[in-house]
């Protein structure tokens, strides 16, 4: 059951988080376009469309879409093979059309079969990557493009060798700005008088101070000044002709080219899988534990890619880095993603000269905190204490994401998770029934002997469809095993959704190790007062 949301209900929080995501997304859009061998503004166009169009059409409250690092190799190869950027844009247009078809045939439901520990491992892995990749920016030197997530580098090195190499080129000015920015970001929500001005995000204050400090370094001729290559580098439009050069239309005359269709299917499949992974991750980061309709998301992404291609933009996905920054900044609804897209559009047209003064060191400080929150030791210890069947897929996914890439890391975690549950049976996960009484129906959900993460989709849909003001009994008296994914679903349903929708929930027969407190030991006596 999906509630209608007033996009302007949390405008104060959403504007602040949208501003933070805008600051993070700006260099990422440019860096990914550069690495893809595409015009720089094609990355900005994809960011604007991902924020405004996909943000509006999507049902996700946390995820943010834009050009993705995971597509850079595909895009670079495709532009080279097709030998023309406008022919490549046709492939992006067709990829969007394919994604819309995938949405209509309900291919998005595959996301229900991503285990929670694998999704959490992916998030932690992305957190580690963010930290490793942003340290060079934080100290004032990085040869890699902004947004690069690959472990192996094109020049033959890897993330660790690049990190060690950057230590030979430390810029003290960048280090000073990074440390000041981190101090502002960490203290902004903790110091009493600062809490009263939450409308101004700490990230914006850090960016302004970073610009001012570096301007002082530049004006005084200090050796601490940050070089131009370590500032945001946004192309500046000076005339209407510049705008016409930016807007490139797809070459529809090449629609019979088999290479175009091959690229289109490749982009559609990879972008869809990355989007579904990010949506599952974003739902995990949502403090209200709202579920996103992934089939609607695929349609939204498809429309976004078609619009982006018509304007000369790169293909897009829902992106973990931007979504994580959005969640950590306190986003409450998808209005945050829309605001980030509007800010991208307005700023690149009106104040590119000012944006080009932003030190990458300040933005690195923002991302370092995002990375830490995703991969903090408490997350790793949480899965360690849950036992080997939860920890091994989690840590395998984390390491796989860091040392290979997102898709390979997740695939490794899923394969390990499947082996862990093959011993379970494939019987129906629960029995659903209603008992009618004069003062309202009572819904009974009786769980089967074994409930694995493969049953998560059915149980999630059932809990999601329970109407407001209901009475529900969830009975686990006959269960031998309940997957942690399903336990988390029930915990979150009882603690959050049930409270928000006035649903009276009673748990029966849950074992002590499930950490779910039983309401009554005898299911026959539950709601006895209501049934009389």
Short mmCIF file of C-alpha atoms in Angstrom, two decimals:
data_model
loop_
_atom_site.label_atom_id
_atom_site.label_comp_id
_atom_site.label_asym_id
_atom_site.label_seq_id
_atom_site.Cartn_x
_atom_site.Cartn_y
_atom_site.Cartn_z
CA UNK A 1 0.00 0.00 0.00
CA UNK A 2 1.57 3.28 -1.14
CA UNK A 3 0.53 6.54 0.47
CA UNK A 4 0.15 9.70 -1.57
CA UNK A 5 2.97 12.07 -0.67
CA UNK A 6 2.86 15.86 -0.56
CA UNK A 7 6.16 16.83 -2.17
CA UNK A 8 6.21 20.15 -0.32
CA UNK A 9 5.45 18.69 3.14
CA UNK A 10 9.15 18.48 4.11
CA UNK A 11 10.55 21.25 1.92
CA UNK A 12 12.97 22.54 4.57
CA UNK A 13 14.72 19.18 5.03
CA UNK A 14 14.48 18.26 1.34
CA UNK A 15 15.98 21.55 0.15
CA UNK A 16 18.94 21.16 2.51
CA UNK A 17 19.59 17.57 1.40
CA UNK A 18 19.02 18.48 -2.28
CA UNK A 19 21.68 21.17 -1.94
CA UNK A 20 24.17 18.67 -0.50
CA UNK A 21 23.48 16.17 -3.30
CA UNK A 22 23.87 18.95 -5.89
CA UNK A 23 27.34 19.78 -4.52
CA UNK A 24 28.32 16.10 -4.62
CA UNK A 25 26.75 15.41 -8.04
CA UNK A 26 28.29 18.36 -9.91
CA UNK A 27 31.90 17.08 -10.10
CA UNK A 28 30.68 13.47 -10.49
CA UNK A 29 28.64 14.39 -13.59
CA UNK A 30 31.65 16.12 -15.14
CA UNK A 31 34.15 13.43 -14.17
CA UNK A 32 32.04 10.57 -15.51
CA UNK A 33 31.43 12.42 -18.81
CA UNK A 34 35.17 13.01 -19.17
CA UNK A 35 35.98 9.35 -18.46
CA UNK A 36 33.31 8.24 -20.94
CA UNK A 37 34.89 10.19 -23.79
CA UNK A 38 31.73 12.29 -24.11
CA UNK A 39 31.17 16.08 -24.08
CA UNK A 40 31.36 17.40 -20.51
CA UNK A 41 27.86 18.87 -20.65
CA UNK A 42 26.40 15.45 -21.51
CA UNK A 43 27.06 14.46 -17.90
CA UNK A 44 25.34 17.59 -16.59
CA UNK A 45 22.33 16.96 -18.86
CA UNK A 46 22.00 13.41 -17.51
CA UNK A 47 22.23 14.76 -13.95
CA UNK A 48 19.52 17.36 -14.58
CA UNK A 49 17.17 14.85 -16.26
CA UNK A 50 17.91 12.23 -13.58
CA UNK A 51 17.02 14.71 -10.87
CA UNK A 52 13.95 16.41 -12.34
CA UNK A 53 12.35 13.84 -14.69
CA UNK A 54 13.28 10.55 -13.01
CA UNK A 55 12.97 12.15 -9.57
CA UNK A 56 9.37 13.13 -10.33
CA UNK A 57 8.34 9.84 -11.99
CA UNK A 58 10.05 7.54 -9.48
CA UNK A 59 8.33 6.33 -6.32
CA UNK A 60 11.61 6.16 -4.41
CA UNK A 61 11.95 8.81 -1.71
CA UNK A 62 15.73 8.49 -1.27
CA UNK A 63 17.41 7.41 -4.51
CA UNK A 64 19.00 9.93 -6.86
CA UNK A 65 19.65 9.22 -10.55
CA UNK A 66 22.37 10.48 -12.84
CA UNK A 67 25.33 9.35 -14.96
CA UNK A 68 26.91 6.28 -13.35
CA UNK A 69 30.56 5.29 -13.03
CA UNK A 70 29.52 1.68 -13.72
CA UNK A 71 28.61 2.60 -17.30
CA UNK A 72 31.79 4.53 -18.21
CA UNK A 73 33.62 1.60 -19.82
CA UNK A 74 30.51 0.64 -21.81
CA UNK A 75 29.92 4.22 -22.96
CA UNK A 76 33.58 4.82 -23.88
CA UNK A 77 33.73 1.62 -25.95
CA UNK A 78 30.35 2.28 -27.57
CA UNK A 79 31.22 5.84 -28.67
CA UNK A 80 34.47 4.53 -30.17
CA UNK A 81 32.82 1.58 -31.96
CA UNK A 82 29.88 3.60 -33.29
CA UNK A 83 32.27 6.37 -34.37
CA UNK A 84 29.77 9.17 -33.68
CA UNK A 85 28.23 10.62 -30.53
CA UNK A 86 24.82 11.16 -32.16
CA UNK A 87 24.68 7.48 -33.19
CA UNK A 88 25.51 6.55 -29.58
CA UNK A 89 22.63 8.77 -28.40
CA UNK A 90 20.27 6.67 -30.53
CA UNK A 91 21.46 3.59 -28.60
CA UNK A 92 20.70 5.41 -25.32
CA UNK A 93 17.22 6.29 -26.63
CA UNK A 94 16.54 2.64 -27.53
CA UNK A 95 17.94 1.50 -24.15
CA UNK A 96 15.38 3.72 -22.44
CA UNK A 97 12.62 2.18 -24.55
CA UNK A 98 13.79 -1.31 -23.56
CA UNK A 99 13.76 -0.31 -19.87
CA UNK A 100 10.14 0.87 -20.19
CA UNK A 101 9.24 -2.54 -21.67
CA UNK A 102 11.08 -4.27 -18.79
CA UNK A 103 8.97 -2.22 -16.38
CA UNK A 104 5.72 -3.27 -18.04
CA UNK A 105 6.66 -6.97 -17.97
CA UNK A 106 7.45 -6.53 -14.25
CA UNK A 107 11.16 -7.37 -14.50
CA UNK A 108 11.76 -5.09 -11.50
CA UNK A 109 10.48 -7.80 -9.16
CA UNK A 110 13.93 -9.45 -9.39
CA UNK A 111 15.08 -6.93 -6.77
CA UNK A 112 13.05 -8.78 -4.11
CA UNK A 113 15.56 -11.61 -4.35
CA UNK A 114 18.61 -9.54 -3.38
CA UNK A 115 19.41 -10.65 0.21
CA UNK A 116 19.70 -7.88 2.81
CA UNK A 117 23.22 -8.88 3.85
CA UNK A 118 24.34 -8.65 0.21
CA UNK A 119 22.79 -5.18 -0.18
CA UNK A 120 24.42 -4.06 3.08
CA UNK A 121 27.73 -5.54 1.90
CA UNK A 122 27.39 -3.60 -1.35
CA UNK A 123 26.78 -0.37 0.57
CA UNK A 124 29.76 -1.00 2.85
CA UNK A 125 31.92 -1.79 -0.19
CA UNK A 126 30.86 1.45 -1.88
CA UNK A 127 31.70 3.24 1.39
CA UNK A 128 35.22 1.81 1.38
CA UNK A 129 35.66 2.78 -2.29
CA UNK A 130 34.49 6.34 -1.60
CA UNK A 131 37.01 6.71 1.22
CA UNK A 132 39.91 5.27 -0.81
CA UNK A 133 39.07 7.32 -3.90
CA UNK A 134 38.51 10.62 -2.06
CA UNK A 135 41.70 10.61 0.04
CA UNK A 136 43.81 11.78 -2.97
CA UNK A 137 41.37 14.67 -3.58
CA UNK A 138 41.50 15.47 0.14
CA UNK A 139 45.29 15.85 0.06
CA UNK A 140 45.39 17.72 -3.24
CA UNK A 141 46.35 15.22 -5.91
CA UNK A 142 44.44 12.67 -7.99
CA UNK A 143 45.11 11.48 -11.52
CA UNK A 144 41.80 9.55 -11.72
CA UNK A 145 38.54 11.09 -12.86
CA UNK A 146 36.01 12.21 -10.25
CA UNK A 147 33.57 9.36 -9.68
CA UNK A 148 35.97 6.55 -10.66
CA UNK A 149 35.13 3.39 -8.70
CA UNK A 150 37.30 0.80 -10.47
CA UNK A 151 40.03 -0.98 -8.51
CA UNK A 152 42.23 -1.65 -11.56
CA UNK A 153 43.42 1.55 -13.27
CA UNK A 154 43.81 2.02 -17.04
CA UNK A 155 47.51 2.86 -16.67
CA UNK A 156 48.17 -0.52 -15.05
CA UNK A 157 48.08 0.41 -11.37
CA UNK A 158 45.26 0.02 -8.87
CA UNK A 159 43.50 1.99 -6.15
CA UNK A 160 46.20 1.30 -3.56
CA UNK A 161 49.11 2.23 -5.84
CA UNK A 162 47.29 5.45 -6.82
CA UNK A 163 46.77 6.20 -3.14
CA UNK A 164 50.44 5.71 -2.35
CA UNK A 165 51.44 7.76 -5.39
CA UNK A 166 49.25 10.66 -4.26
CA UNK A 167 51.18 10.87 -0.99
CA UNK A 168 54.17 12.18 -2.97
CA UNK A 169 52.16 15.22 -4.11
CA UNK A 170 50.47 16.42 -0.92
CA UNK A 171 49.24 20.01 -1.11
CA UNK A 172 49.10 21.53 2.37
CA UNK A 173 46.38 23.99 1.28
CA UNK A 174 44.08 21.11 0.26
CA UNK A 175 44.77 19.34 3.56
CA UNK A 176 43.89 22.51 5.53
CA UNK A 177 40.62 22.98 3.60
CA UNK A 178 39.74 19.28 4.01
CA UNK A 179 40.32 19.38 7.78
CA UNK A 180 38.33 22.61 8.21
CA UNK A 181 35.51 21.18 6.07
CA UNK A 182 35.44 17.95 8.09
CA UNK A 183 35.35 19.94 11.34
CA UNK A 184 32.36 21.95 10.09
CA UNK A 185 30.49 18.89 8.79
CA UNK A 186 31.01 16.84 11.95
CA UNK A 187 30.14 19.65 14.37
CA UNK A 188 27.27 21.26 12.42
CA UNK A 189 24.50 19.08 13.88
CA UNK A 190 26.12 18.63 17.29
CA UNK A 191 26.78 22.15 18.56
CA UNK A 192 23.74 23.73 20.22
CA UNK A 193 23.45 27.09 18.48
CA UNK A 194 24.21 25.55 15.06
CA UNK A 195 21.24 23.17 15.34
CA UNK A 196 18.91 26.15 15.13
CA UNK A 197 20.01 27.03 11.60
CA UNK A 198 19.46 23.64 9.97
CA UNK A 199 18.08 25.25 6.83
CA UNK A 200 21.70 26.04 5.96
CA UNK A 201 23.47 22.69 5.43
CA UNK A 202 26.93 22.28 6.89
CA UNK A 203 28.14 21.23 3.42
CA UNK A 204 27.22 24.64 1.98
CA UNK A 205 29.09 26.44 4.79
CA UNK A 206 32.10 24.18 4.16
CA UNK A 207 32.00 24.94 0.42
CA UNK A 208 31.80 28.72 0.98
CA UNK A 209 34.67 28.64 3.47
CA UNK A 210 36.70 26.43 1.12
CA UNK A 211 36.25 28.97 -1.70
CA UNK A 212 37.15 31.91 0.57
CA UNK A 213 40.25 30.25 2.03
CA UNK A 214 41.59 29.29 -1.39
CA UNK A 215 40.88 32.80 -2.73
CA UNK A 216 42.96 34.19 0.14
CA UNK A 217 45.77 31.76 -0.76
CA UNK A 218 45.56 32.86 -4.41
CA UNK A 219 45.43 36.60 -3.72
CA UNK A 220 48.41 36.47 -1.36
CA UNK A 221 50.48 34.34 -3.75
CA UNK A 222 50.76 31.60 -1.13
CA UNK A 223 52.23 28.20 -1.95
CA UNK A 224 49.14 26.76 -0.25
CA UNK A 225 46.94 27.82 -3.21
CA UNK A 226 45.08 24.95 -4.88
CA UNK A 227 45.82 24.56 -8.58
CA UNK A 228 43.06 24.87 -11.18
CA UNK A 229 43.04 21.13 -11.93
CA UNK A 230 41.89 20.43 -8.37
CA UNK A 231 38.91 22.76 -8.54
CA UNK A 232 35.50 22.06 -10.12
CA UNK A 233 35.89 22.52 -13.89
CA UNK A 234 32.53 23.39 -15.44
CA UNK A 235 32.49 24.59 -19.08
CA UNK A 236 31.22 28.17 -19.37
CA UNK A 237 28.62 29.07 -22.00
CA UNK A 238 29.20 32.53 -23.45
CA UNK A 239 26.70 32.62 -26.32
CA UNK A 240 23.59 30.99 -27.77
CA UNK A 241 25.81 29.09 -30.21
CA UNK A 242 27.38 27.30 -27.24
CA UNK A 243 23.92 26.11 -26.20
CA UNK A 244 23.20 24.80 -29.71
CA UNK A 245 26.44 22.82 -29.65
CA UNK A 246 25.45 21.21 -26.35
CA UNK A 247 22.04 19.95 -27.56
CA UNK A 248 22.88 17.01 -29.86
CA UNK A 249 20.02 14.95 -31.31
CA UNK A 250 20.21 11.16 -31.82
CA UNK A 251 20.86 9.99 -35.38
CA UNK A 252 17.64 8.05 -36.01
CA UNK A 253 18.84 7.18 -39.53
CA UNK A 254 21.17 4.61 -37.92
CA UNK A 255 18.33 2.60 -36.39
CA UNK A 256 19.04 -0.37 -38.69
CA UNK A 257 22.65 -0.60 -37.51
CA UNK A 258 22.96 -3.88 -35.53
CA UNK A 259 25.78 -2.38 -33.42
CA UNK A 260 23.37 0.30 -32.16
CA UNK A 261 20.92 -2.36 -30.93
CA UNK A 262 23.74 -4.33 -29.30
CA UNK A 263 24.85 -1.26 -27.36
CA UNK A 264 21.22 -0.42 -26.50
CA UNK A 265 20.56 -3.84 -24.97
CA UNK A 266 23.87 -3.77 -23.07
CA UNK A 267 23.12 -0.34 -21.56
CA UNK A 268 19.51 -1.30 -20.76
CA UNK A 269 20.47 -4.50 -18.91
CA UNK A 270 23.45 -3.11 -16.98
CA UNK A 271 21.68 0.16 -16.11
CA UNK A 272 18.56 -1.70 -14.97
CA UNK A 273 20.48 -4.09 -12.71
CA UNK A 274 22.48 -1.24 -11.15
CA UNK A 275 19.26 0.73 -10.63
CA UNK A 276 17.50 -2.19 -8.93
CA UNK A 277 20.49 -2.72 -6.63
CA UNK A 278 20.52 0.97 -5.73
CA UNK A 279 16.76 1.05 -5.10
CA UNK A 280 17.04 -1.86 -2.68
CA UNK A 281 19.93 -0.06 -0.97
CA UNK A 282 18.01 3.24 -0.85
CA UNK A 283 15.00 1.50 0.72
CA UNK A 284 17.36 0.10 3.37
CA UNK A 285 18.63 3.64 4.09
CA UNK A 286 15.12 5.12 4.33
CA UNK A 287 14.38 5.76 8.02
CA UNK A 288 10.65 5.33 7.32
CA UNK A 289 11.27 1.95 5.63
CA UNK A 290 9.09 2.75 2.64
CA UNK A 291 9.13 0.27 -0.25
CA UNK A 292 9.70 1.37 -3.84
CA UNK A 293 7.79 -0.14 -6.75
CA UNK A 294 10.76 -1.31 -8.83
CA UNK A 295 8.68 -1.80 -11.98
CA UNK A 296 7.66 1.87 -11.85
CA UNK A 297 11.34 2.70 -11.28
CA UNK A 298 12.39 0.89 -14.46
CA UNK A 299 9.77 2.86 -16.42
CA UNK A 300 10.99 6.12 -14.85
CA UNK A 301 14.61 5.29 -15.73
CA UNK A 302 13.53 4.42 -19.28
CA UNK A 303 11.78 7.76 -19.75
CA UNK A 304 14.81 9.51 -18.22
CA UNK A 305 17.24 7.85 -20.64
CA UNK A 306 15.03 8.67 -23.64
CA UNK A 307 14.76 12.35 -22.62
CA UNK A 308 18.48 12.55 -21.82
CA UNK A 309 19.40 11.15 -25.25
CA UNK A 310 17.13 13.67 -27.00
CA UNK A 311 19.01 16.49 -25.26
CA UNK A 312 22.50 15.07 -25.85
CA UNK A 313 22.95 13.51 -22.41
CA UNK A 314 24.62 10.34 -21.12
CA UNK A 315 22.69 7.23 -19.99
CA UNK A 316 21.81 7.15 -16.30
CA UNK A 317 21.00 4.85 -13.41
CA UNK A 318 19.99 5.27 -9.82
CA UNK A 319 23.35 5.91 -8.13
CA UNK A 320 24.47 4.69 -4.70
CA UNK A 321 26.91 7.54 -3.96
CA UNK A 322 24.36 10.30 -4.56
CA UNK A 323 21.56 8.35 -2.87
CA UNK A 324 23.76 7.76 0.19
CA UNK A 325 24.62 11.46 0.39
CA UNK A 326 20.90 12.21 0.08
CA UNK A 327 19.94 9.86 2.92
CA UNK A 328 22.75 11.08 5.18
CA UNK A 329 21.71 14.69 4.58
CA UNK A 330 18.22 13.92 5.92
CA UNK A 331 16.07 13.71 2.78
CA UNK A 332 12.41 12.98 3.52
CA UNK A 333 10.92 12.67 0.03
CA UNK A 334 11.80 12.58 -3.65
CA UNK A 335 11.55 16.38 -3.68
CA UNK A 336 15.20 16.35 -2.63
CA UNK A 337 16.25 14.64 -5.88
CA UNK A 338 14.12 17.07 -7.90
CA UNK A 339 15.70 20.06 -6.12
CA UNK A 340 19.20 18.73 -6.82
CA UNK A 341 18.31 18.54 -10.53
CA UNK A 342 16.89 22.07 -10.56
CA UNK A 343 20.00 23.41 -8.80
CA UNK A 344 22.23 21.71 -11.38
CA UNK A 345 20.24 23.32 -14.19
CA UNK A 346 20.13 26.81 -12.67
CA UNK A 347 23.75 26.89 -11.54
CA UNK A 348 25.41 25.72 -14.77
CA UNK A 349 23.50 28.39 -16.68
CA UNK A 350 23.87 31.29 -14.24
CA UNK A 351 26.97 30.90 -12.02
CA UNK A 352 29.49 28.51 -13.62
CA UNK A 353 32.36 30.93 -12.85
CA UNK A 354 31.56 30.69 -9.11
CA UNK A 355 31.19 26.90 -9.15
CA UNK A 356 34.62 26.66 -10.76
CA UNK A 357 36.15 28.09 -7.58
CA UNK A 358 34.98 25.13 -5.42
CA UNK A 359 37.98 23.05 -4.22
CA UNK A 360 37.58 19.32 -4.76
CA UNK A 361 39.08 18.96 -1.27
CA UNK A 362 35.87 20.36 0.26
CA UNK A 363 33.69 17.96 -1.72
CA UNK A 364 36.06 15.13 -0.76
CA UNK A 365 35.35 15.93 2.92
CA UNK A 366 31.60 15.58 2.28
CA UNK A 367 32.09 12.23 0.56
CA UNK A 368 34.54 10.95 3.20
CA UNK A 369 31.80 11.28 5.80
CA UNK A 370 29.31 9.56 3.49
CA UNK A 371 31.78 6.71 2.98
CA UNK A 372 32.39 6.34 6.71
CA UNK A 373 28.68 6.13 7.49
CA UNK A 374 28.26 3.39 4.89
CA UNK A 375 31.24 1.32 6.04
CA UNK A 376 31.57 2.13 9.73
CA UNK A 377 32.86 -0.73 11.94
CA UNK A 378 29.49 -1.05 13.70
CA UNK A 379 27.93 -2.31 10.44
CA UNK A 380 30.58 -5.02 10.05
CA UNK A 381 30.25 -6.10 13.70
CA UNK A 382 26.46 -6.23 13.34
CA UNK A 383 26.73 -8.96 10.69
CA UNK A 384 29.58 -10.68 12.54
CA UNK A 385 27.29 -11.18 15.52
CA UNK A 386 24.51 -12.55 13.28
CA UNK A 387 26.56 -15.65 12.50
CA UNK A 388 28.48 -17.07 9.56
CA UNK A 389 25.49 -17.49 7.25
CA UNK A 390 24.92 -13.74 7.40
CA UNK A 391 28.52 -12.55 7.73
CA UNK A 392 30.18 -14.56 4.94
CA UNK A 393 27.91 -13.28 2.11
CA UNK A 394 28.15 -9.76 3.59
CA UNK A 395 31.97 -9.65 3.73
CA UNK A 396 32.33 -11.45 0.38
CA UNK A 397 30.12 -8.81 -1.25
CA UNK A 398 32.06 -5.98 0.43
CA UNK A 399 35.42 -7.30 -0.76
CA UNK A 400 34.04 -8.20 -4.20
CA UNK A 401 32.71 -4.67 -4.74
CA UNK A 402 36.00 -3.09 -3.63
CA UNK A 403 38.37 -5.35 -5.61
CA UNK A 404 36.28 -5.98 -8.75
CA UNK A 405 33.15 -3.90 -9.38
CA UNK A 406 29.62 -3.48 -8.07
CA UNK A 407 27.91 -6.10 -10.25
CA UNK A 408 30.56 -8.81 -9.77
CA UNK A 409 30.68 -8.20 -6.01
CA UNK A 410 26.91 -8.49 -5.66
CA UNK A 411 26.82 -11.60 -7.86
CA UNK A 412 29.44 -13.23 -5.62
CA UNK A 413 27.40 -12.44 -2.49
CA UNK A 414 24.17 -13.76 -4.02
CA UNK A 415 25.81 -17.02 -5.12
CA UNK A 416 27.15 -17.60 -1.59
CA UNK A 417 23.73 -16.74 -0.08
CA UNK A 418 21.95 -19.20 -2.40
CA UNK A 419 24.28 -22.02 -1.35
CA UNK A 420 23.53 -21.16 2.29
CA UNK A 421 19.76 -21.62 1.84
CA UNK A 422 19.64 -24.54 -0.59
CA UNK A 423 19.15 -26.86 2.38
CA UNK A 424 15.83 -25.14 3.07
CA UNK A 425 12.63 -26.34 1.45
CA UNK A 426 10.63 -24.37 -1.09
CA UNK A 427 7.23 -24.72 0.55
CA UNK A 428 4.89 -21.77 0.88
CA UNK A 429 6.35 -19.35 3.43
CA UNK A 430 3.09 -18.65 5.26
CA UNK A 431 -0.65 -19.16 5.47
CA UNK A 432 -2.82 -16.03 5.23
CA UNK A 433 -6.39 -15.93 6.53
CA UNK A 434 -8.97 -13.57 8.00
CA UNK A 435 -11.42 -14.11 10.83
CA UNK A 436 -14.45 -11.86 10.87
CA UNK A 437 -15.75 -10.34 14.11
CA UNK A 438 -18.35 -7.71 14.85
CA UNK A 439 -15.73 -5.08 15.69
CA UNK A 440 -13.40 -5.76 12.76
CA UNK A 441 -11.48 -8.48 10.95
CA UNK A 442 -8.38 -10.11 12.43
CA UNK A 443 -5.66 -11.05 9.94
CA UNK A 444 -3.65 -14.21 10.66
CA UNK A 445 -0.23 -14.81 9.08
CA UNK A 446 1.06 -18.29 10.03
CA UNK A 447 4.70 -18.82 9.01
CA UNK A 448 5.88 -22.16 7.58
CA UNK A 449 8.65 -24.37 8.97
CA UNK A 450 11.39 -22.73 6.90
CA UNK A 451 11.27 -19.13 5.68
CA UNK A 452 14.30 -18.10 3.56
CA UNK A 453 15.18 -14.82 1.85
CA UNK A 454 13.63 -16.32 -1.30
CA UNK A 455 10.27 -15.87 0.45
CA UNK A 456 10.94 -12.20 1.21
CA UNK A 457 9.04 -10.88 -1.82
CA UNK A 458 5.75 -12.62 -0.95
CA UNK A 459 5.88 -11.64 2.73
CA UNK A 460 6.91 -8.06 1.95
CA UNK A 461 4.01 -7.64 -0.45
CA UNK A 462 1.57 -9.12 2.07
CA UNK A 463 2.72 -6.78 4.87
CA UNK A 464 2.70 -3.84 2.47
CA UNK A 465 -0.95 -4.49 1.51
CA UNK A 466 -2.29 -4.69 5.08
CA UNK A 467 -4.69 -1.74 5.45
CA UNK A 468 -4.55 0.93 8.13
CA UNK A 469 -6.26 0.35 11.51
CA UNK A 470 -6.00 -3.45 11.14
CA UNK A 471 -5.41 -6.18 13.71
CA UNK A 472 -2.70 -8.70 12.74
CA UNK A 473 -1.38 -11.91 14.34
CA UNK A 474 1.95 -13.19 12.99
CA UNK A 475 2.47 -16.75 14.23
CA UNK A 476 5.87 -18.48 14.16
CA UNK A 477 4.99 -21.43 16.41
CA UNK A 478 5.81 -24.00 13.72
CA UNK A 479 8.96 -22.42 12.32
CA UNK A 480 12.41 -23.98 12.51
CA UNK A 481 14.23 -21.25 10.60
CA UNK A 482 13.42 -17.67 9.63
CA UNK A 483 15.89 -15.75 7.44
CA UNK A 484 17.27 -12.53 8.91
CA UNK A 485 15.82 -10.65 5.92
CA UNK A 486 12.31 -11.75 6.90
CA UNK A 487 12.98 -11.09 10.59
CA UNK A 488 14.05 -7.54 9.68
CA UNK A 489 10.89 -7.09 7.59
CA UNK A 490 8.69 -8.08 10.53
CA UNK A 491 10.67 -5.93 13.00
CA UNK A 492 10.46 -2.88 10.76
CA UNK A 493 6.78 -3.48 10.01
CA UNK A 494 5.94 -3.69 13.71
CA UNK A 495 8.16 -0.80 14.83
CA UNK A 496 7.53 1.70 12.03
CA UNK A 497 4.76 0.93 9.54
CA UNK A 498 2.37 -0.43 12.18
CA UNK A 499 2.89 2.62 14.38
CA UNK A 500 2.43 5.06 11.50
CA UNK A 501 -0.73 3.33 10.17
CA UNK A 502 -2.28 2.35 13.53
CA UNK A 503 -1.96 -1.38 12.85
CA UNK A 504 -2.21 -3.54 15.97
CA UNK A 505 0.40 -6.31 15.65
CA UNK A 506 0.74 -9.38 17.89
CA UNK A 507 3.63 -11.83 17.56
CA UNK A 508 3.26 -15.47 18.64
CA UNK A 509 5.76 -18.32 18.89
CA UNK A 510 8.95 -16.49 17.91
CA UNK A 511 12.16 -17.99 19.33
CA UNK A 512 14.38 -15.95 21.62
CA UNK A 513 17.21 -15.82 19.05
CA UNK A 514 14.92 -14.03 16.58
CA UNK A 515 14.96 -10.97 18.91
CA UNK A 516 11.25 -10.49 18.29
CA UNK A 517 9.27 -10.17 21.48
CA UNK A 518 6.16 -12.36 21.60
CA UNK A 519 2.94 -10.61 22.53
CA UNK A 520 1.33 -13.70 24.02
CA UNK A 521 2.36 -17.33 24.41
CA UNK A 522 -1.02 -18.67 23.32
CA UNK A 523 -2.26 -17.50 19.94
CA UNK A 524 -5.83 -18.50 20.77
CA UNK A 525 -6.00 -15.89 23.52
CA UNK A 526 -4.68 -13.04 21.41
CA UNK A 527 -7.38 -10.49 20.65
CA UNK A 528 -9.82 -12.57 22.71
CA UNK A 529 -11.43 -9.35 23.92
CA UNK A 530 -11.96 -8.19 20.34
CA UNK A 531 -13.56 -11.47 19.25
CA UNK A 532 -16.23 -11.58 21.91
#
